[in-house]
Short mmCIF file of C-alpha atoms in Angstrom, two decimals:
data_model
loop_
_atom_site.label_atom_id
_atom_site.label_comp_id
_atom_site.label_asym_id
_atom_site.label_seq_id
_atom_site.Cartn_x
_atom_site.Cartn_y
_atom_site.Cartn_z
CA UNK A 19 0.00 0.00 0.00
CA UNK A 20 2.57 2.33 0.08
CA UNK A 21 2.74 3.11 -3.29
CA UNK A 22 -0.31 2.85 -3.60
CA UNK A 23 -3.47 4.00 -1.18
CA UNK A 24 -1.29 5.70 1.01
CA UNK A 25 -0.16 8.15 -2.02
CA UNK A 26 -4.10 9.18 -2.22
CA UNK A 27 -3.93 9.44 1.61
CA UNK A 28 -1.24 11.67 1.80
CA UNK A 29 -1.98 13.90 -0.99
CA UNK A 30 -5.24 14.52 0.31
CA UNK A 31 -4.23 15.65 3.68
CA UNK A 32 -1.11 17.31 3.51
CA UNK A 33 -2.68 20.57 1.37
CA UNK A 34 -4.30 21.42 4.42
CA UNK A 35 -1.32 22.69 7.04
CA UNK A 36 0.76 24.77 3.97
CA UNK A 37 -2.61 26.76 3.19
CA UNK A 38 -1.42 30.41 4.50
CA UNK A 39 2.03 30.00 3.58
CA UNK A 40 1.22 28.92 -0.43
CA UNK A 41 -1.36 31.74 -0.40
CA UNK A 42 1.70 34.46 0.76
CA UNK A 43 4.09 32.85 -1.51
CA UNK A 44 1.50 33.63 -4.05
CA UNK A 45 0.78 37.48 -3.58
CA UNK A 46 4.56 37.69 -2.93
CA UNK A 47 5.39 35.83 -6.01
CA UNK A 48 2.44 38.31 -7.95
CA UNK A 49 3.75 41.62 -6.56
CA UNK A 50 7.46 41.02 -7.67
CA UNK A 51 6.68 39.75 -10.98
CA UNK A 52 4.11 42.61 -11.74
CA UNK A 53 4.75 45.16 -9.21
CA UNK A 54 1.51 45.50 -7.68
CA UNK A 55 -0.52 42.99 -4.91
CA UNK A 56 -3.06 41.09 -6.34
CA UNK A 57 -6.37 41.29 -5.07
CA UNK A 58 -8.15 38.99 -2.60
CA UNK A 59 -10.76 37.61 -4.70
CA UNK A 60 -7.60 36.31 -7.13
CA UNK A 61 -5.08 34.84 -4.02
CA UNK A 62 -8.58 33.06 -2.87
CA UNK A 63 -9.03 31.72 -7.10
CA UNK A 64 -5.36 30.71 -7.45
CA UNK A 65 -5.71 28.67 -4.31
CA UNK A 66 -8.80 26.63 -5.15
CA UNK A 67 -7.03 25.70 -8.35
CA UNK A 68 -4.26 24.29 -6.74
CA UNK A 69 -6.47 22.18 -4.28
CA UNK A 70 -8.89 21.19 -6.73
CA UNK A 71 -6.88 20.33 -9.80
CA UNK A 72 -5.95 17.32 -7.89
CA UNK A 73 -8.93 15.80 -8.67
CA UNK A 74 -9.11 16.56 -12.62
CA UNK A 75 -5.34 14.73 -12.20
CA UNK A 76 -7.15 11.91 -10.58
CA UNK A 77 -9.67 12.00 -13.34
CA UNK A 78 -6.66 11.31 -15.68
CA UNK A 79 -5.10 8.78 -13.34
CA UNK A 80 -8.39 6.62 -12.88
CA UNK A 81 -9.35 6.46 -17.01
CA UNK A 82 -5.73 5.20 -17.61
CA UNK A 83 -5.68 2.71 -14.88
CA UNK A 84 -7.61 0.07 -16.97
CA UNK A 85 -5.71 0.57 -19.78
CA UNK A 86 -1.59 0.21 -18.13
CA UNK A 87 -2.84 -2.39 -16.15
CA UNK A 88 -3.83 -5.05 -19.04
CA UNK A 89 -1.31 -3.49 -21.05
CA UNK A 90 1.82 -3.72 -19.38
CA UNK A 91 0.07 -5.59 -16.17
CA UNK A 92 -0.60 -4.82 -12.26
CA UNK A 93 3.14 -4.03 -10.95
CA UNK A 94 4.14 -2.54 -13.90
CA UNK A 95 1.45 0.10 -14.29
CA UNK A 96 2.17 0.34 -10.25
CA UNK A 97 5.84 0.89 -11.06
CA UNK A 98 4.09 3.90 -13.60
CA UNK A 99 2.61 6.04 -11.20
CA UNK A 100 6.12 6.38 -9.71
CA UNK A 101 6.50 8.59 -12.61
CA UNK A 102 4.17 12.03 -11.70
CA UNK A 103 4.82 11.28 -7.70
CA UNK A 104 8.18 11.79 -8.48
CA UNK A 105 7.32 14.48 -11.14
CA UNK A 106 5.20 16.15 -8.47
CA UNK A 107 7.49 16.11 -5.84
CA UNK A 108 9.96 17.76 -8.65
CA UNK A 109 7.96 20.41 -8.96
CA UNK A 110 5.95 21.34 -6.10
CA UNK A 111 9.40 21.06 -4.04
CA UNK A 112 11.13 23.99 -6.34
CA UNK A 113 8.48 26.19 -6.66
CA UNK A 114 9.22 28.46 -4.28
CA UNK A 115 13.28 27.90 -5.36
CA UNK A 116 12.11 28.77 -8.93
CA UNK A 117 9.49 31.91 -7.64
CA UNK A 118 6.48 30.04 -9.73
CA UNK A 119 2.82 28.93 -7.94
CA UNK A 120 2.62 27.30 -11.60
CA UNK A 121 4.76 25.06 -10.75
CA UNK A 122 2.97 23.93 -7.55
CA UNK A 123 -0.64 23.67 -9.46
CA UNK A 124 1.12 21.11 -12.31
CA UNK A 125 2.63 19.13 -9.11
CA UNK A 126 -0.72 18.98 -7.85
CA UNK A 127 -1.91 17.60 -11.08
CA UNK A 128 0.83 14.86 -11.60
CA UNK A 129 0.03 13.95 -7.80
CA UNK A 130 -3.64 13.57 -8.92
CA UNK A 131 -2.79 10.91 -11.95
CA UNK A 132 -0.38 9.06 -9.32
CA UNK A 133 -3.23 8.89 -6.85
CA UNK A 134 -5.85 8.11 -9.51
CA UNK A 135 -3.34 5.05 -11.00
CA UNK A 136 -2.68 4.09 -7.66
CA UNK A 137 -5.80 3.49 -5.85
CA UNK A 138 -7.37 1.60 -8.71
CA UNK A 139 -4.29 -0.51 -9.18
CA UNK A 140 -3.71 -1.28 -5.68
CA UNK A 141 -7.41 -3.06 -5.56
CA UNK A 142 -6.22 -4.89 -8.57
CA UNK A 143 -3.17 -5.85 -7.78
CA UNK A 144 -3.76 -6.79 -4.06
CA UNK A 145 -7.19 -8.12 -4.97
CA UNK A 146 -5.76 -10.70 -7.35
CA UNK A 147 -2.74 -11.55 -5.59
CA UNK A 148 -4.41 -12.65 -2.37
CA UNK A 149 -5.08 -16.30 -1.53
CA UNK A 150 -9.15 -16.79 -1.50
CA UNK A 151 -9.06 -17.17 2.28
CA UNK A 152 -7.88 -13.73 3.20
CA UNK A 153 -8.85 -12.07 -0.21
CA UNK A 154 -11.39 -9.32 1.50
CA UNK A 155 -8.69 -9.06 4.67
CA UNK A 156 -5.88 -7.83 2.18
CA UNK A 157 -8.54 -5.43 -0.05
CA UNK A 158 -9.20 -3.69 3.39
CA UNK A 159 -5.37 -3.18 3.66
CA UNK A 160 -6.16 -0.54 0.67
CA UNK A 161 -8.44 1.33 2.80
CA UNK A 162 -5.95 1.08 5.73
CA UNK A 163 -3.02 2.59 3.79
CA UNK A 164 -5.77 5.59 2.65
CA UNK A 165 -6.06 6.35 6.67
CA UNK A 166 -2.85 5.65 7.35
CA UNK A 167 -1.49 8.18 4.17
CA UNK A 168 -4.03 10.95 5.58
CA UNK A 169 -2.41 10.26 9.31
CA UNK A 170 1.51 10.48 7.92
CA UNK A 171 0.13 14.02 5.98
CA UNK A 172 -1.75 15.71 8.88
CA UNK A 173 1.76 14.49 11.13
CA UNK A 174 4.05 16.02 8.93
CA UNK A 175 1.86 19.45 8.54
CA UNK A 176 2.51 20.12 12.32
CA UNK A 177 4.75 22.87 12.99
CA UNK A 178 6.73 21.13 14.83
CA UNK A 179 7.61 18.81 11.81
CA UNK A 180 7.75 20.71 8.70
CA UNK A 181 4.79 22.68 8.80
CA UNK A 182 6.23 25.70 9.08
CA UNK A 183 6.94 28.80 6.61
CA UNK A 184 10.55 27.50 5.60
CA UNK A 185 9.84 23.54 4.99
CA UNK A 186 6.42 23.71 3.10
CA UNK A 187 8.12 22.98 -0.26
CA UNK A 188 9.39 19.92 1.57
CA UNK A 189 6.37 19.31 2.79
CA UNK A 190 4.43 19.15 -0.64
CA UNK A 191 7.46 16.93 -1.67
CA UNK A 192 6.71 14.44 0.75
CA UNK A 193 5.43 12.33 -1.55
CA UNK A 194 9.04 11.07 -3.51
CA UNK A 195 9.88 8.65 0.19
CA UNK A 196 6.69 6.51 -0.89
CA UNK A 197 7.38 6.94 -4.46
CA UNK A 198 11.11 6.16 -4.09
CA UNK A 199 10.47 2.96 -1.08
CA UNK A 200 8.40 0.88 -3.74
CA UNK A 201 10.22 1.48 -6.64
CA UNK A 202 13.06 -0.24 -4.71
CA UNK A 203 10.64 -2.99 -3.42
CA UNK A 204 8.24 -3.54 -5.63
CA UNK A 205 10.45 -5.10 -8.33
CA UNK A 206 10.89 -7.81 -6.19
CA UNK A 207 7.20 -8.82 -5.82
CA UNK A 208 5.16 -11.49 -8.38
CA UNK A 209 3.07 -10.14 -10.81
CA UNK A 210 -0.84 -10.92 -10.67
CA UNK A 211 -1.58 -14.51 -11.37
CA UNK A 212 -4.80 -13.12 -13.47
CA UNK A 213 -2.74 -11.03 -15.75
CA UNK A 214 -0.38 -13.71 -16.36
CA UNK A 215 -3.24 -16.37 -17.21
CA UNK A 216 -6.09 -14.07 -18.85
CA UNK A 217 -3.83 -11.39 -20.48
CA UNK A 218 -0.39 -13.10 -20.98
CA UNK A 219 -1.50 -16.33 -22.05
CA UNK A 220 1.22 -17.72 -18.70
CA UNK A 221 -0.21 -20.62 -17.26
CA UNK A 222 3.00 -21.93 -16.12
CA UNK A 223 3.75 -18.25 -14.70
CA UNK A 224 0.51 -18.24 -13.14
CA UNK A 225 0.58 -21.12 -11.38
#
């Protein structure tokens, strides 16, 4: 799960703690760039972008789920969503290094498709790798790693982790550990035995 759920966990949460300090990078990041403060009314419209573009990134995520996942099968496409974590992180993490918000509102889009690939695959790939007998214990593990993801965020959004002016670009970068800890360990796990029966053709892999 944590590659998976707990990505969707996280990303959800941790937006919440950084709120004031993305909004004043924001108007700062306005007034140098065009010399004047930017009013209220366009602080509060930048902001809900870069909460709710996370979702339309999901969107993405979730209609490309079924596709990587018969394509290339369960751990690969799981290996895939690696990709915009770590592009998020990337970019959401040098935002304020690079004076752009644009860059934090793209992060929060690749973090959307990772979380949209990720949950769906998880069920998948957890779902179909259980033995029959404890097949609905390990799908609840998904919803587990979801509370578990939105613990880890709220934890890490206290001040006195990094929820503080100086470390919120570290903060929205959290998400490269989880990214980075199953692209070392995931390689080592089977694939699904339905891929390898239904869509490779592998009964010999399969069983």
């Amino acid at each position: 799960g944590i590659g998976g759920a707990f990505q969707y966990g996280l990303q959800v949460s941790i937006i919440n703690s950084p709120a004031e300090y993305i909004k004043s990078f924001i108007r700062e990041t306005w007034l140098k760039r065009y010399g004047s403060s930017p009013i209220e009314e366009l602080i509060t419209l930048m902001w809900s972008f870069v909460v709710s573009i996370y979702s339309i990134g999901g969107l993405l995520g979730s209609l490309s789920a079924g596709y990587l996942s018969v394509r290339f099968g369960r751990k690969k496409a799981m290996l895939f969503a690696n990709i915009p974590a770590l592009l998020s992180a990337t970019l959401m993490g040098l935002s304020r290094l690079c004076g752009s918000f644009e860059m934090i509102i793209a992060g929060r889009i690749f973090s959307g498709v990772c979380g949209g690939l990720a949950l769906n695959i998880h069920f998948m790939y957890a779902g179909e790798c259980a033995p029959r007998k404890l097949r609905g214990l390990i799908a609840v593990t998904a919803s587990t790693a979801i509370a578990i993801g939105k613990f880890v965020g709220f934890a890490l959004g206290l001040r006195e982790v990094l929820g503080v002016d100086a470390l919120w670009p570290v903060l929205m970068a959290a998400n490269a550990l989880p990214a980075l800890v199953q692209l070392l360990t995931l390689p080592l796990f089977p694939d699904s035995p339905r891929y390898l029966l239904i869509d490779k053709k592998d009964k010999e892999g399969c069983i």
